[in-house]
XYZ file of C-alpha atoms in Angstrom:
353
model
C 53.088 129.220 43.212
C 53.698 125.354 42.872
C 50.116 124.772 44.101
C 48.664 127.332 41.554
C 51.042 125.376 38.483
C 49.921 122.047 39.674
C 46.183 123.780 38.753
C 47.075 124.765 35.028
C 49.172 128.334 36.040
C 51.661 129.322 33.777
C 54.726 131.126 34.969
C 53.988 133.289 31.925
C 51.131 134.383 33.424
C 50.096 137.951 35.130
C 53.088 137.616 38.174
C 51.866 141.582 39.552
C 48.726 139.607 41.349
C 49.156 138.312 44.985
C 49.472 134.808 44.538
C 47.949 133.948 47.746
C 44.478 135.328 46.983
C 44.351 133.158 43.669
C 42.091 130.373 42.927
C 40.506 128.405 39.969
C 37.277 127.730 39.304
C 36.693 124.173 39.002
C 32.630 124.144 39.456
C 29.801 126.378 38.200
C 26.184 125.384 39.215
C 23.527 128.773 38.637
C 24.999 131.366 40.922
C 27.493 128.874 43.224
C 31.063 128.249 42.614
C 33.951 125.980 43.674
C 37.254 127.110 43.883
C 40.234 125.828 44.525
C 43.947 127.394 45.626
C 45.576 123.843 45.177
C 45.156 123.451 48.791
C 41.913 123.522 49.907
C 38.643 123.826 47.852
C 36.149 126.829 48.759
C 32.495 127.270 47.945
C 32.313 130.672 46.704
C 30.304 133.663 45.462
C 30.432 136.891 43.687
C 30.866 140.066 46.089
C 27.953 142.656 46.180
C 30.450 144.829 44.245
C 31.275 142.571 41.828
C 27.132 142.122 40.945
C 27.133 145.698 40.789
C 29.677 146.165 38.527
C 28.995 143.220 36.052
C 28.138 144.783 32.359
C 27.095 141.201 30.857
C 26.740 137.714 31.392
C 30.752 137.180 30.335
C 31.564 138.880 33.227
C 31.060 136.402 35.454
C 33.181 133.432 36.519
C 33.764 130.246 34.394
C 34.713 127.136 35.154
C 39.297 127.520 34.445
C 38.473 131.240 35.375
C 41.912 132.021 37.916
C 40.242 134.545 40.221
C 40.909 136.927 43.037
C 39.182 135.604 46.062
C 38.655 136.584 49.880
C 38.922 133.532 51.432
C 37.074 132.507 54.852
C 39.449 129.422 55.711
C 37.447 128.412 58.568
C 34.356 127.968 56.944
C 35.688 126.771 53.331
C 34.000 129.476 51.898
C 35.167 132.707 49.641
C 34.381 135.607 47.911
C 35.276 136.310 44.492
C 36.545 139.845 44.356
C 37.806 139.619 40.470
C 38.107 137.153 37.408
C 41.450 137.747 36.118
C 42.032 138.187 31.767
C 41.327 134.891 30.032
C 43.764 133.636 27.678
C 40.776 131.697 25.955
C 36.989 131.342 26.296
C 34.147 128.671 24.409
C 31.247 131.188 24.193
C 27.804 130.270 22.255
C 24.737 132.191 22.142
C 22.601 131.026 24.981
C 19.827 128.755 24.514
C 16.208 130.869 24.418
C 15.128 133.897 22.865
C 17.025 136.462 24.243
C 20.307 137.740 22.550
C 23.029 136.402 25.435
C 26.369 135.002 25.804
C 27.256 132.051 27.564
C 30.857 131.300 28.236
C 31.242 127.514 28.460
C 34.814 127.074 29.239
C 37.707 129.223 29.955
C 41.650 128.930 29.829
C 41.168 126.138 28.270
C 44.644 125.230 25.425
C 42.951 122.576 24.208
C 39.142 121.645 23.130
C 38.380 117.883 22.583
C 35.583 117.863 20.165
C 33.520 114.652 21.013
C 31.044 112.537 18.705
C 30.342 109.257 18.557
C 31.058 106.872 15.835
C 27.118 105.946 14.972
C 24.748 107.349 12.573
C 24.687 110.696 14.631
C 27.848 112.155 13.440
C 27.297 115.272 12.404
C 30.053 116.953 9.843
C 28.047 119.750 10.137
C 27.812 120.152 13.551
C 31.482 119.745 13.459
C 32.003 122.263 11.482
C 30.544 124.804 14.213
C 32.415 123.208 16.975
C 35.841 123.966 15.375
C 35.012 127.349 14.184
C 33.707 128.514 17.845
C 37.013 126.399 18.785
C 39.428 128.483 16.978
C 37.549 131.790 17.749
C 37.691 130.870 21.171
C 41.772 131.194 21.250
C 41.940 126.793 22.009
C 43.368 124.315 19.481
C 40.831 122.105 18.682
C 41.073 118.023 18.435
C 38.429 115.712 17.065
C 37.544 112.678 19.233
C 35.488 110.217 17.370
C 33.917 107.704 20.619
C 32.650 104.295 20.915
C 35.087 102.786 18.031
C 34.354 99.543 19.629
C 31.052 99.340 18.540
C 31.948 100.136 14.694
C 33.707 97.746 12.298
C 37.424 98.727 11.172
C 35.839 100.147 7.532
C 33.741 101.957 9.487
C 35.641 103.773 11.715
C 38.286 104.509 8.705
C 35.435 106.071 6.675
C 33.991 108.004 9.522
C 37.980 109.286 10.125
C 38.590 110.163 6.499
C 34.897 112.098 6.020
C 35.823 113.980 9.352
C 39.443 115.049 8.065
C 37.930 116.577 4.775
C 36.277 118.670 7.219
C 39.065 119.510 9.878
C 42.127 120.793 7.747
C 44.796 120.303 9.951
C 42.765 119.513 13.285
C 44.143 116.071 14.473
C 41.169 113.354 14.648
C 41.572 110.516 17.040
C 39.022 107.393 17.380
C 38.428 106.285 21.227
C 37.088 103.517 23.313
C 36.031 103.861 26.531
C 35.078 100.303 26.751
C 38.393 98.416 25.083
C 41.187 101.335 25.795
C 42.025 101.650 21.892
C 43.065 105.003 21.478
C 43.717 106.341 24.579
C 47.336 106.442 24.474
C 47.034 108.476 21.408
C 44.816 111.238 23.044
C 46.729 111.378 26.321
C 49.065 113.069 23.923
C 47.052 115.757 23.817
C 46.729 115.913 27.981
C 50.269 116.902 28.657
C 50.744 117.667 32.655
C 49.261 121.133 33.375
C 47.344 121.606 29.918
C 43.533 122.576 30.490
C 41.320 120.539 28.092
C 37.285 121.108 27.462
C 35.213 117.972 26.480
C 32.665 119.491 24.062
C 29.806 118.021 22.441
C 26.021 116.761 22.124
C 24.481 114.491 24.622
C 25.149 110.882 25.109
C 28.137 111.046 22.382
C 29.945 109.785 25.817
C 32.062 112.503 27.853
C 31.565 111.607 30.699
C 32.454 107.982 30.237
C 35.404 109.206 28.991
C 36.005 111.212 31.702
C 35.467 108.118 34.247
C 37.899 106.607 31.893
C 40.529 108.375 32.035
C 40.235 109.709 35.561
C 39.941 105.422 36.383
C 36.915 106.548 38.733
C 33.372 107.150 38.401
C 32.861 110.001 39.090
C 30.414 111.548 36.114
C 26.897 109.494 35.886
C 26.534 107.943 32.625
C 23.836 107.053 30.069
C 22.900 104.698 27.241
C 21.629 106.419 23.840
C 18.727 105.590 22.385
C 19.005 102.798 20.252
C 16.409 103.968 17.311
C 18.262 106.885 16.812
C 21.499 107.169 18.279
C 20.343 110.556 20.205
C 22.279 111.237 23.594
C 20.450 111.820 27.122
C 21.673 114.504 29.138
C 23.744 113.393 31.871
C 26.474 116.189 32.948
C 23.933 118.713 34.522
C 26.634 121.554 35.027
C 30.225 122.277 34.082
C 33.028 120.783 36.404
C 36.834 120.813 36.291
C 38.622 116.995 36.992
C 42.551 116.389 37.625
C 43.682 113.647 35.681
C 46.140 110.878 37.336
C 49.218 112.579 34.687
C 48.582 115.959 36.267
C 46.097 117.350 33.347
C 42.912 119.053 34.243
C 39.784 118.388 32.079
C 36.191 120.177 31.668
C 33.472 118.113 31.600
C 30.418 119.925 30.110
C 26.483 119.084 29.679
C 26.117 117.980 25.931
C 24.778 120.886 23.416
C 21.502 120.074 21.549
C 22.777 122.854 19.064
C 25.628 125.047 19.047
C 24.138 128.384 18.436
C 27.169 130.405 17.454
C 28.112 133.560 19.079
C 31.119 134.919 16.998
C 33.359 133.460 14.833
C 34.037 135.680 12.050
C 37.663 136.037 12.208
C 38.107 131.875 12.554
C 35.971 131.274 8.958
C 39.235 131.689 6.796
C 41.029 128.681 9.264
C 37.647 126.727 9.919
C 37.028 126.801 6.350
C 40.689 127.235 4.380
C 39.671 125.451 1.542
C 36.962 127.249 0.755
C 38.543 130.623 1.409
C 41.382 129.245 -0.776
C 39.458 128.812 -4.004
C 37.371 132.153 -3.005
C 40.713 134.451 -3.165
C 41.199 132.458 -6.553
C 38.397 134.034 -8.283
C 39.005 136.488 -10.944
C 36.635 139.001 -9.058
C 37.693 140.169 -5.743
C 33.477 140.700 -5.162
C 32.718 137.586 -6.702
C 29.501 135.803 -4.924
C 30.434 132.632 -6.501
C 26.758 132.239 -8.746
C 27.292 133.390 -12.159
C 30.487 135.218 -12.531
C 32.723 134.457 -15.041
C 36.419 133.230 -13.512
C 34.922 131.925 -10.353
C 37.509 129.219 -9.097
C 34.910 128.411 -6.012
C 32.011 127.404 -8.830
C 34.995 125.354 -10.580
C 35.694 123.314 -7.665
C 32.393 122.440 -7.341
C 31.972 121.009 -10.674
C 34.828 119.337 -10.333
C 34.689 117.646 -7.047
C 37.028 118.843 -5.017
C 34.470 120.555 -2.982
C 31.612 119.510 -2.131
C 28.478 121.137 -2.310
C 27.453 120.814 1.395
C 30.788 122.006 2.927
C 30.310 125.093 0.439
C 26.198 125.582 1.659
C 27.570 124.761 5.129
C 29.892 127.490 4.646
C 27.410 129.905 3.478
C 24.690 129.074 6.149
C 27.950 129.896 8.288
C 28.335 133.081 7.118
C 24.844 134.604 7.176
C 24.603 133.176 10.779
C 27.175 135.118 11.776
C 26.046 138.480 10.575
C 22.587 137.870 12.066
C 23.888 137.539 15.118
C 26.169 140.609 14.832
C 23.526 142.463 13.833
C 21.244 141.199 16.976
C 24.205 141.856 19.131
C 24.535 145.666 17.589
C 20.907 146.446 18.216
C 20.770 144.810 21.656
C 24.148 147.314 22.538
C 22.489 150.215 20.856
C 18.782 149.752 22.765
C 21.345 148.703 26.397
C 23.411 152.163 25.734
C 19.735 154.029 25.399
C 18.636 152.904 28.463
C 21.805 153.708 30.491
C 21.498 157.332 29.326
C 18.023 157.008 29.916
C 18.560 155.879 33.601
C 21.275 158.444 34.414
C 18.943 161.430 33.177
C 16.562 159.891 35.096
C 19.074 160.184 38.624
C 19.961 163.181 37.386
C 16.602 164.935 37.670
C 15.860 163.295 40.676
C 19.015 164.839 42.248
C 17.778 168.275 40.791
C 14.168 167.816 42.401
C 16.236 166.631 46.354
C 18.287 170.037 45.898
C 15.407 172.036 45.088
């Protein structure tokens, strides 16, 4: 049990599993994991019953996924029999065409949000990464990078932009380079708290990571100077121990955050907004020409801003397209079951006749 705690295990966790066959995932690459039991670390893969019985891409391990593994001591490899419940999970939409899930991290309590303090911060973006934060079950902190190489009225403007954005998220400003701020965030990194680095590429992770593990251990990248724009570095997703005793995710940067689901974080991503919405003398208003409307109010009179309220919006309908994707995509996937066990069915028929 002390091996498993020392991993991120809390004693309020499922205690009717045999401890002994637990392990975390600390690496995903494709179809290959690493575990670990706090002894000894495994390369693993999924059992041909598992495969079998996987309904969707979230079925499958994650990197802070505890999971039930047959372990072949001798050869440091195991089988992964079952991923136990998550208390959390980061999912986005995958990248490509096709209507998928893609779980990022998992178990994670906290998610440091990363950008960079250069002309690529994104309040935006932000926006996205604490709403798929809070939907994700996490607490989300903002960690604004590379504060060395901004002047002190810049990094105070960058903070104060950010926390008009993040009501109530804490925002701390880092270097990697001088150590300012570090102290601050190891706040956050309390011994046996799971923490996922998010962000886009090159807003520098993984040099944190190195950091604050005092090792390289991540490869690192410049940005390009023209625009600011990260290279990918961090080709996969890969759990690190810190020195204090608390475990971090490193994860390949995001070109865009295509959200998943959300819908039940808007009213804490966006409080403010929701605030002056439940204000309006309409309970239907749509906040365009409706007499009463507090939301219209506050834009005229500054206190929100028309881009948080668009973002908002843009929010919104992004959210019920992708609902409505992820309906049809169950509705055609329950057709074809059906479709499939008719098919056995009168193949059965035909073999008895």
């Amino acid at each position: 049990m002390n091996k498993l705690i020392k991993l991120g295990w809390k004693e309020t966790e499922n205690q009717e599993v045999n401890m002994e066959i637990i392990a975390r995932v600390v690496t995903v690459q494709k179809n290959s994991y690493r575990v670990t039991d706090g002894s000894m670390e495994y390369q693993a893969h999924v059992s041909g019953r598992f495969l079998n019985e996987a309904v969707s891409s979230l079925d499958f391990p994650a990197v802070g996924d505890w999971v039930e593994v047959q372990k072949l001591t001798d050869e440091k490899k195991a089988v992964i029999k079952r991923v136990l419940p998550r208390k959390s999970q980061f999912v986005r939409q995958a990248a490509g065409e096709v209507t998928v899930a893609q779980i990022v991290a998992a178990n994670m309590d906290t998610v440091l949000i990363v950008n960079s303090l250069n002309h690529d911060l994104n309040l935006r973006r932000l926006e996205r990464y604490i709403l798929s934060t809070y939907d994700s079950g996490a607490t989300p902190v903002v960690v604004l990078t590379k504060k060395d190489a901004c002047s002190q009225a810049e990094v105070q403007s960058a903070i104060a932009q950010v926390d008009e954005i993040s009501i109530g998220v804490p925002v701390v400003a880092v270097s990697s380079v001088t150590g300012e701020g570090l102290e601050e965030l190891m706040e956050y990194l309390p011994a046996g708290h799971t923490v996922a680095l998010l962000g886009s590429s090159g807003v520098g992770k993984s040099t944190l990571v190195n950091t604050l593990l005092g090792e390289e251990v991540q490869e690192t990248k410049g940005i390009r100077e023209a625009d600011s724009k990260g290279r990918h570095t961090t080709t996969h997703r890969e759990m690190f121990m810190l020195p204090n005793g608390s475990l971090i995710i490193d994860t390949p940067g995001m070109r865009e955050l295509q959200l998943w689901e959300g819908e039940s974080a808007m009213d804490t991503t966006f409080q403010d907004v929701e605030q002056y919405a439940s204000e309006c003398r309409f309970t239907d208003c749509k906040h365009e020409t409706e007499p009463g409307c507090r939301v219209k109010e506050a834009l005229k009179n500054g206190k929100l801003t028309e881009e948080r309220f668009q973002s908002y919006l843009k929010l919104q309908r992004e959210l019920a397209y992708e609902k409505r994707k992820q309906d049809q995509k169950a509705q055609l996937e329950e057709k074809n079951r059906w479709k499939q066990i008719s098919k056995n069915q009168k193949q059965k028929y035909k073999q008895r006749m």
